[in-house]
PDB file of C-alpha atoms in Angstrom:
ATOM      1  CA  UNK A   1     201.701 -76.625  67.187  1.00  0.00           C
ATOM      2  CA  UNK A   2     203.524 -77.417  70.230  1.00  0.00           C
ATOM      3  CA  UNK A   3     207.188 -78.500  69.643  1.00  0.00           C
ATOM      4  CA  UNK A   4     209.278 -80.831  72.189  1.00  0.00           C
ATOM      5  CA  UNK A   5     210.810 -77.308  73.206  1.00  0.00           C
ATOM      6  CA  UNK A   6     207.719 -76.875  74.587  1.00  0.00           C
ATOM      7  CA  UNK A   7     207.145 -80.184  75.957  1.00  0.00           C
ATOM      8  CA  UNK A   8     210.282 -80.530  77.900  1.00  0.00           C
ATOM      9  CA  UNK A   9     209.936 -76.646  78.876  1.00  0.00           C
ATOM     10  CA  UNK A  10     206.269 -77.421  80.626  1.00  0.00           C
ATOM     11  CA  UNK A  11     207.811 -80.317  82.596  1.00  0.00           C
ATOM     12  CA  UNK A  12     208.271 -79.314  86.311  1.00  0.00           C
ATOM     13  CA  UNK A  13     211.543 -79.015  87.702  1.00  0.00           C
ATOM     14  CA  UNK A  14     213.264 -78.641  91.222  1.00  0.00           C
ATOM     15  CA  UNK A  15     210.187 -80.140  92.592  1.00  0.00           C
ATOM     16  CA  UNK A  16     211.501 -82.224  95.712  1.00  0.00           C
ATOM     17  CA  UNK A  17     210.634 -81.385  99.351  1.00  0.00           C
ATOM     18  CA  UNK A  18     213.931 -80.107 100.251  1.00  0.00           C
ATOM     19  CA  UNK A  19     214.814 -80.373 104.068  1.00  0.00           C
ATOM     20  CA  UNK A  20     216.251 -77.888 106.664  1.00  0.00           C
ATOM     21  CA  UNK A  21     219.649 -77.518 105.265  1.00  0.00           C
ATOM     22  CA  UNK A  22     222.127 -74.679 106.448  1.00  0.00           C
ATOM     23  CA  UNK A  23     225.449 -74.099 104.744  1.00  0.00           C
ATOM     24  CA  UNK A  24     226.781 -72.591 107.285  1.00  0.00           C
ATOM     25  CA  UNK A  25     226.675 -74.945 109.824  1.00  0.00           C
ATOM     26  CA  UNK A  26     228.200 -78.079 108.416  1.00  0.00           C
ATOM     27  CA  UNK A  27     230.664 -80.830 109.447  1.00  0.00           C
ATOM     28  CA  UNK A  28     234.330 -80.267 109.601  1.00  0.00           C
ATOM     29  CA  UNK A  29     234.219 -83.665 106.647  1.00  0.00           C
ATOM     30  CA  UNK A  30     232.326 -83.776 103.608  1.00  0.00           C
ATOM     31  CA  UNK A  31     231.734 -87.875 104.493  1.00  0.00           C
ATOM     32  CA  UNK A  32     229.851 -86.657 107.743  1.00  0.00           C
ATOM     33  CA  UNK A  33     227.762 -84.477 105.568  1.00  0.00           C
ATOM     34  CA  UNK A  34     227.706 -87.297 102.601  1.00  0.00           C
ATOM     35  CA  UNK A  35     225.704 -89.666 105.042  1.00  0.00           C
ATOM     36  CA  UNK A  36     223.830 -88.000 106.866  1.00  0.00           C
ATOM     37  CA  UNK A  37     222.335 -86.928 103.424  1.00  0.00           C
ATOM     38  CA  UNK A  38     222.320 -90.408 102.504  1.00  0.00           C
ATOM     39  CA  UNK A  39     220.447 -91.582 105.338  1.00  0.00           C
ATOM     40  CA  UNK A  40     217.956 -88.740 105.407  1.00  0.00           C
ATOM     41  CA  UNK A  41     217.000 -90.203 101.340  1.00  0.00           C
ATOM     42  CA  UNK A  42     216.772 -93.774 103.061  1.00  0.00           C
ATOM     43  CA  UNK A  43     214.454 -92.211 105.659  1.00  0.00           C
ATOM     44  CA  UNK A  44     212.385 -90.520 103.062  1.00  0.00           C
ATOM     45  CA  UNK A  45     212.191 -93.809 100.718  1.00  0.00           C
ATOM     46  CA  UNK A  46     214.267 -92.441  97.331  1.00  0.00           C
ATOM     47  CA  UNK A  47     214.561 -95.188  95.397  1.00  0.00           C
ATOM     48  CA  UNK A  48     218.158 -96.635  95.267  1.00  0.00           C
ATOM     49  CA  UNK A  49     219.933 -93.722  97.078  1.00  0.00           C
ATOM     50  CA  UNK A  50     222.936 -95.369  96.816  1.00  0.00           C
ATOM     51  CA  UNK A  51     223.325 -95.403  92.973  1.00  0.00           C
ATOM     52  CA  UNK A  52     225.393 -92.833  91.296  1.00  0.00           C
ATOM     53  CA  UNK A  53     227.071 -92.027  87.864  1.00  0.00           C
ATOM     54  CA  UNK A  54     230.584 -92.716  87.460  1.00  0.00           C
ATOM     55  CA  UNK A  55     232.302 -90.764  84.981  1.00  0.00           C
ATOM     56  CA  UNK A  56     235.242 -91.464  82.952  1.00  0.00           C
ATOM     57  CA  UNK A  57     237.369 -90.814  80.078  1.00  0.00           C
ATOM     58  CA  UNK A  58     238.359 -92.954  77.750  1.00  0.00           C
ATOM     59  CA  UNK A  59     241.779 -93.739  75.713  1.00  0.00           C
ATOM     60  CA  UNK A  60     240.832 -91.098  73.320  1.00  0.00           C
ATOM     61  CA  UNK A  61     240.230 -88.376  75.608  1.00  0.00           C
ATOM     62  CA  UNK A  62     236.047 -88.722  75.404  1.00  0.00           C
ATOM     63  CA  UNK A  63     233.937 -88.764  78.477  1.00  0.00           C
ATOM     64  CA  UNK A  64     231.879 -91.825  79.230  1.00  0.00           C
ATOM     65  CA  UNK A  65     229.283 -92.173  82.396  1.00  0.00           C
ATOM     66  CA  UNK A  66     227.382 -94.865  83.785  1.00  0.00           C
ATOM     67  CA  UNK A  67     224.846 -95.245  86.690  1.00  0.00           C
ATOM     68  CA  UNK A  68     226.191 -97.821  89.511  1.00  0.00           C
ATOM     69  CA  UNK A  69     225.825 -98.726  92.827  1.00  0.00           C
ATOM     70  CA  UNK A  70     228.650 -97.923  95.423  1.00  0.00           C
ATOM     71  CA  UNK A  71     229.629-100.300  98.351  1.00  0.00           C
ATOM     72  CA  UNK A  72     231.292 -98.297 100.627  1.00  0.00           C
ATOM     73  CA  UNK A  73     232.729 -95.004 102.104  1.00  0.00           C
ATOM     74  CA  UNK A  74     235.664 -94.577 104.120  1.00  0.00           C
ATOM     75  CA  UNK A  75     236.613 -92.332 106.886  1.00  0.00           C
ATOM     76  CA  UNK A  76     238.651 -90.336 104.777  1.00  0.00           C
ATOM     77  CA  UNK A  77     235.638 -89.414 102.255  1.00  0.00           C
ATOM     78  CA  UNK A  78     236.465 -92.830  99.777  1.00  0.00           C
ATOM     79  CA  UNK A  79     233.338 -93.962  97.741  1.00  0.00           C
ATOM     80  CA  UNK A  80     234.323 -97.519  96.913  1.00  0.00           C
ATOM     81  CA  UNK A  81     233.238 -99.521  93.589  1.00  0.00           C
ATOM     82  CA  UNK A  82     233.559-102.412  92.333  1.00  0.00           C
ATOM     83  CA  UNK A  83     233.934-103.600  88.604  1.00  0.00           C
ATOM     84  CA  UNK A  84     235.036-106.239  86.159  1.00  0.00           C
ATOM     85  CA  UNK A  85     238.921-105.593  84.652  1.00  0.00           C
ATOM     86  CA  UNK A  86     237.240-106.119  81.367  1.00  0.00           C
ATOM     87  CA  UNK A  87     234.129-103.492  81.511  1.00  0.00           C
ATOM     88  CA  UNK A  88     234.825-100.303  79.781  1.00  0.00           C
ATOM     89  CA  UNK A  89     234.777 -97.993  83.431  1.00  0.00           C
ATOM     90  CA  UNK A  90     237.279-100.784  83.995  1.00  0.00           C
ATOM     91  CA  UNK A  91     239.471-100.178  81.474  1.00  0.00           C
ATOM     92  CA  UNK A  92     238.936 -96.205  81.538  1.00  0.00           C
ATOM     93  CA  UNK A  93     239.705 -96.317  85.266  1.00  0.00           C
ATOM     94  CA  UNK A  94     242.926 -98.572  84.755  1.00  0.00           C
ATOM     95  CA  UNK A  95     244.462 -95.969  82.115  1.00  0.00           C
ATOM     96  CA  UNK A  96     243.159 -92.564  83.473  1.00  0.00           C
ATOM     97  CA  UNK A  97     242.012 -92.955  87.367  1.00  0.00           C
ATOM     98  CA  UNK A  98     241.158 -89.299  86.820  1.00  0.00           C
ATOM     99  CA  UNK A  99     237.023 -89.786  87.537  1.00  0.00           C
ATOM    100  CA  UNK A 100     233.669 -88.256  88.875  1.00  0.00           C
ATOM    101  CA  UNK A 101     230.670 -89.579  91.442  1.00  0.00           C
ATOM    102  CA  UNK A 102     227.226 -87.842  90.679  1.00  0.00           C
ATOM    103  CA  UNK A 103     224.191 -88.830  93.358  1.00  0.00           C
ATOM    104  CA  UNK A 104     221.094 -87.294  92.709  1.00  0.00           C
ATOM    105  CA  UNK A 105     217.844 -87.616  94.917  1.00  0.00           C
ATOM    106  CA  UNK A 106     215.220 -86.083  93.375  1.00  0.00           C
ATOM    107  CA  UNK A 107     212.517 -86.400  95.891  1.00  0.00           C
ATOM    108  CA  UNK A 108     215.255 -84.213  98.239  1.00  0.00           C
ATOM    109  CA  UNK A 109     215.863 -81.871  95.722  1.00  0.00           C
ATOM    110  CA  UNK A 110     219.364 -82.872  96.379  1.00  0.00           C
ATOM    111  CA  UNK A 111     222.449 -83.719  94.502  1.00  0.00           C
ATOM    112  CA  UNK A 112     226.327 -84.333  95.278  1.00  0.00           C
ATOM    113  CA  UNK A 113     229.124 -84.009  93.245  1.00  0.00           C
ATOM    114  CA  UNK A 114     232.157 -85.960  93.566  1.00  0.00           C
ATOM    115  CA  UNK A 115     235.454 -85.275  91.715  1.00  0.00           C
ATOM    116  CA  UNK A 116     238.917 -87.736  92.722  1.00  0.00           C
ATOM    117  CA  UNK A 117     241.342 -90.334  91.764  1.00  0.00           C
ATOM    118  CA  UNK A 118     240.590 -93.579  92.050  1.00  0.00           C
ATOM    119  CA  UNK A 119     242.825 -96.540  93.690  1.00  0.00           C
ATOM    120  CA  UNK A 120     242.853 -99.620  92.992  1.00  0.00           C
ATOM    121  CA  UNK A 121     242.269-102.387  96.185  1.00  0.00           C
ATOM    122  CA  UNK A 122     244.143-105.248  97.325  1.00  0.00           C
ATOM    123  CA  UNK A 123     243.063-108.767  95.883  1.00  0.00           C
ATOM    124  CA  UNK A 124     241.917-109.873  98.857  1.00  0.00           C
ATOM    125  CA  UNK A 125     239.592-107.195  99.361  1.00  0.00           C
ATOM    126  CA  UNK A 126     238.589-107.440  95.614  1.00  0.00           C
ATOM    127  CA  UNK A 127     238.125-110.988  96.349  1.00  0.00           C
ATOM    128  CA  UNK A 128     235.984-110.884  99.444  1.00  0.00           C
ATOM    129  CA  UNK A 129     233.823-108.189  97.771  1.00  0.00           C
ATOM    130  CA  UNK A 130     233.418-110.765  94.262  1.00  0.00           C
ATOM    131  CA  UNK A 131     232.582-113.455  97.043  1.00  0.00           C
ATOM    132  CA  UNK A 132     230.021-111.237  98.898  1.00  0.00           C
ATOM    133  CA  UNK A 133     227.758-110.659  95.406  1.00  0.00           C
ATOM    134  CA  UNK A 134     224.707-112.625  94.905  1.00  0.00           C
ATOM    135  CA  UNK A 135     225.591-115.997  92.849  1.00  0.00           C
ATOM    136  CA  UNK A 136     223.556-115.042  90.032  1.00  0.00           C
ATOM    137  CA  UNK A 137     225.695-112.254  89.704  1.00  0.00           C
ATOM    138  CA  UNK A 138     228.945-114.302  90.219  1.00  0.00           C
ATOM    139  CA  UNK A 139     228.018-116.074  87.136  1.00  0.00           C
ATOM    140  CA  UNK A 140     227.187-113.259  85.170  1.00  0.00           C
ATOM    141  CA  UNK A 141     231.031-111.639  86.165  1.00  0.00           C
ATOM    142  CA  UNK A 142     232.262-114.830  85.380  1.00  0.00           C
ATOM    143  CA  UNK A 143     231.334-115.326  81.828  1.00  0.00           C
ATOM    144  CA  UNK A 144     233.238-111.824  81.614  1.00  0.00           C
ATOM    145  CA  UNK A 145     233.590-110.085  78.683  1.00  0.00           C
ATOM    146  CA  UNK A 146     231.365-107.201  80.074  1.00  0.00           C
ATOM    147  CA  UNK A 147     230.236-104.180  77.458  1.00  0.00           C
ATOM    148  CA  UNK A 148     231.957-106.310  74.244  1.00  0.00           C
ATOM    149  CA  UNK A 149     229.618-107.065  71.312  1.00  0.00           C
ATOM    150  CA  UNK A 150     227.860-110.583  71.390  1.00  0.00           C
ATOM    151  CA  UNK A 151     228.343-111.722  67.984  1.00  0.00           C
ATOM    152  CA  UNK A 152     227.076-115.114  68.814  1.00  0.00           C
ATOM    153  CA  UNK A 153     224.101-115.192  71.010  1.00  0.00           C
ATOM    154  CA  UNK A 154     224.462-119.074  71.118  1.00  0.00           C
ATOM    155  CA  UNK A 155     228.410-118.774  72.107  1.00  0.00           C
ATOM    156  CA  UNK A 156     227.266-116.381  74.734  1.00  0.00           C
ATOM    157  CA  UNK A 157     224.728-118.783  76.656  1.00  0.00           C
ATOM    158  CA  UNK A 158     227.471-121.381  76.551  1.00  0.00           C
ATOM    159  CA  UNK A 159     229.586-118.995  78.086  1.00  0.00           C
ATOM    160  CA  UNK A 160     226.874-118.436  80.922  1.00  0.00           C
ATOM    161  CA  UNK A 161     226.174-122.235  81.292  1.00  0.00           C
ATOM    162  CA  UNK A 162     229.852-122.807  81.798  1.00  0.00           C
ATOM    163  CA  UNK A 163     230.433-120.012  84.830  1.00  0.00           C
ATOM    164  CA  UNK A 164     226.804-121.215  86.388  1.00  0.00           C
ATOM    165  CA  UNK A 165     228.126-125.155  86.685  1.00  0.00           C
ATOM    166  CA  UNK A 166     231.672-123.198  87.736  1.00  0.00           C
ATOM    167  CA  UNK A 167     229.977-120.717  90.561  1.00  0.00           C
ATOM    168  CA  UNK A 168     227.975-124.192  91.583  1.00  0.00           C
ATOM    169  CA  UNK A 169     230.976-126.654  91.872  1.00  0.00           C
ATOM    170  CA  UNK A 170     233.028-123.916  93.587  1.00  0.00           C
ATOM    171  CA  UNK A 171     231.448-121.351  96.296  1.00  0.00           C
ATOM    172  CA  UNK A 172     234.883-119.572  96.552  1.00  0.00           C
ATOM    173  CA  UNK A 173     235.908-119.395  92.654  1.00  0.00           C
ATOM    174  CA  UNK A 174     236.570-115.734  92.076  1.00  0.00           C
ATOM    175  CA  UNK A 175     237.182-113.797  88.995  1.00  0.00           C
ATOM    176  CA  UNK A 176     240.515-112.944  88.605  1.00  0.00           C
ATOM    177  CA  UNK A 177     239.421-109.504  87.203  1.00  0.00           C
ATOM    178  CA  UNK A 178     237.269-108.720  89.654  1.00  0.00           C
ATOM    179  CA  UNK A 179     238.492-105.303  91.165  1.00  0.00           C
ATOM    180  CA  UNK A 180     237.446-102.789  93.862  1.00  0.00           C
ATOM    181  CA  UNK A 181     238.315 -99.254  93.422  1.00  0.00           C
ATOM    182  CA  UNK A 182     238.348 -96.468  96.210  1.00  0.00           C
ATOM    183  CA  UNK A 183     237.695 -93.294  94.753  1.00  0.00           C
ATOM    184  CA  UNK A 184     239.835 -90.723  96.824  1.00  0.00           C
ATOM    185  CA  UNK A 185     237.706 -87.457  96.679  1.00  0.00           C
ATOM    186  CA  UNK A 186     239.559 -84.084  96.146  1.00  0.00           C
ATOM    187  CA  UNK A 187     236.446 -82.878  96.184  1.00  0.00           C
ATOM    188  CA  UNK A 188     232.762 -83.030  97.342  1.00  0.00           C
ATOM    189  CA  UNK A 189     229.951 -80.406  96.527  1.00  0.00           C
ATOM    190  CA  UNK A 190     226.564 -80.531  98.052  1.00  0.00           C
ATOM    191  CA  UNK A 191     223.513 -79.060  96.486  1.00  0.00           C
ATOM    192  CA  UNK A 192     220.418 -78.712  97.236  1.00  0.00           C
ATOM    193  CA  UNK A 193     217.709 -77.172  94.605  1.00  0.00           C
ATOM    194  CA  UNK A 194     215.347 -74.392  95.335  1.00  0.00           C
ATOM    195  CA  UNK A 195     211.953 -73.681  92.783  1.00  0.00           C
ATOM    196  CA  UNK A 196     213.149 -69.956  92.666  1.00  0.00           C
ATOM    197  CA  UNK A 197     216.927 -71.022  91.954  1.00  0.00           C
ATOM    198  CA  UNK A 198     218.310 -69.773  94.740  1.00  0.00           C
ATOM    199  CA  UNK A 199     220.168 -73.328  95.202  1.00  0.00           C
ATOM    200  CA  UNK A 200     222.237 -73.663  98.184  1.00  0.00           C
ATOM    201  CA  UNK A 201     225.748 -74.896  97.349  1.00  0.00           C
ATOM    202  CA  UNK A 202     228.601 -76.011  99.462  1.00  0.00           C
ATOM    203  CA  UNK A 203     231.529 -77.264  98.454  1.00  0.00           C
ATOM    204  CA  UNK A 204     234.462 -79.717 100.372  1.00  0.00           C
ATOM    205  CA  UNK A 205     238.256 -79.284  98.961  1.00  0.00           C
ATOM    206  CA  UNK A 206     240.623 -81.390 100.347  1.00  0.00           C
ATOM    207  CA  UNK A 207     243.769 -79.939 101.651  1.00  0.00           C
ATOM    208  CA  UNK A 208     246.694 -80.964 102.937  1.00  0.00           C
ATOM    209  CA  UNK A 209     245.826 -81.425 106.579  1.00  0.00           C
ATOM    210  CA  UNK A 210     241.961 -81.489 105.956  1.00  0.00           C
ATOM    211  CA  UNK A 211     239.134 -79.561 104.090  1.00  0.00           C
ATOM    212  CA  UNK A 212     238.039 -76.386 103.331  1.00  0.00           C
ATOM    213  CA  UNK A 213     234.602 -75.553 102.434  1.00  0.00           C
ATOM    214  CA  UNK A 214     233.497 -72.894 100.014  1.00  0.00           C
ATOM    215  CA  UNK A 215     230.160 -71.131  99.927  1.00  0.00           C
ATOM    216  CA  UNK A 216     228.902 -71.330  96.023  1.00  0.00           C
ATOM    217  CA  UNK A 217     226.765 -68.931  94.065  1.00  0.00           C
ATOM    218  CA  UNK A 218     223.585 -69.965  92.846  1.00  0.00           C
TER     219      UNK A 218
END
């Protein structure tokens, strides 16, 4: 009898069309590399190449992760965010700014790994990016409370009808826990899969006048 060992053994991995990609020849930045690879999954239609998971730890010391979407990156290899105050990556990031960026594109048979400390924007940049959402989603960051337990589904749609008439009355009302964060890498790794595992891996470490890249075993 087969067992789910089995099943999730039989399942293909690694099976992307990876493109030309040489190590060894690579941009003095790891944001030069970051978007060229991101534009090469836009080219190729990955779904959502712009979503990543953001990992965290929490007050107790426990890792958390999430899959998000990221709204930026700056010149000196930021990946900007944005979140509610309230949300638990919220809170995780305001106590411990200690965090991690994960893309994966499987089509690509490509991943990147981002590990930095993220900083907190101005207000006015956290408003203009609250401002710059979609009004259904205003409404939704307005109700707040994001990731707490809804005890009362009937309190919660009140909650919702309040911040719709709110977001309707007011086009420039913003949350005042609305928050972009700018994730400063210390480090980028790029990866890219090969179906006999001999992965190529190069890896970005920021210095104090720049980067240094490192050549990773399989």
């Amino acid at each position: 009898m087969q067992t789910l060992r089995d099943e999730l053994r039989a399942i293909p991995s690694i099976v992307g069309q990876a493109p030309d990609f040489d190590s060894a020849s690579v941009p003095q930045t790891p944001q030069e590399l970051f978007l060229d690879w991101l534009r090469q999954a836009v080219v190729a239609g990955v779904p959502e190449p712009h979503a990543a998971t953001l990992s965290t730890v929490d007050r107790d010391g426990l890792p958390d992760a999430r899959v998000l979407i990221i709204k930026d990156v700056t010149e000196d290899c930021g990946f900007k965010i944005s979140t509610s105050d309230e949300s638990a990556k919220g809170r995780q990031l305001g106590h411990n700014p200690n965090c991690a960026l994960t893309f994966f594109w499987s089509p690509l048979a490509r991943a990147v790994r981002v590990r930095g400390i993220a900083q907190r924007a101005s207000t006015s940049e956290s408003a203009a990016d609250f401002l710059a959402r979609h009004p259904h989603t205003r409404v939704f960051a307005l109700a707040g409370q994001q990731s707490s337990v809804i005890s009362d589904p009937a309190t919660r749609i009140e909650e919702i009808a309040r911040a719709k008439a709110e977001v309707e009355s007011n086009e420039n009302v913003v949350s005042p826990h609305w928050a972009v964060w700018t994730i400063e890498a210390n480090s980028v790794e790029f990866w890219q899969g090969d179906p006999s595992r001999e992965h190529q891996r190069l890896r970005y470490v920021r210095t104090g006048s720049g980067w240094d890249t490192q050549r990773l075993r399989p």
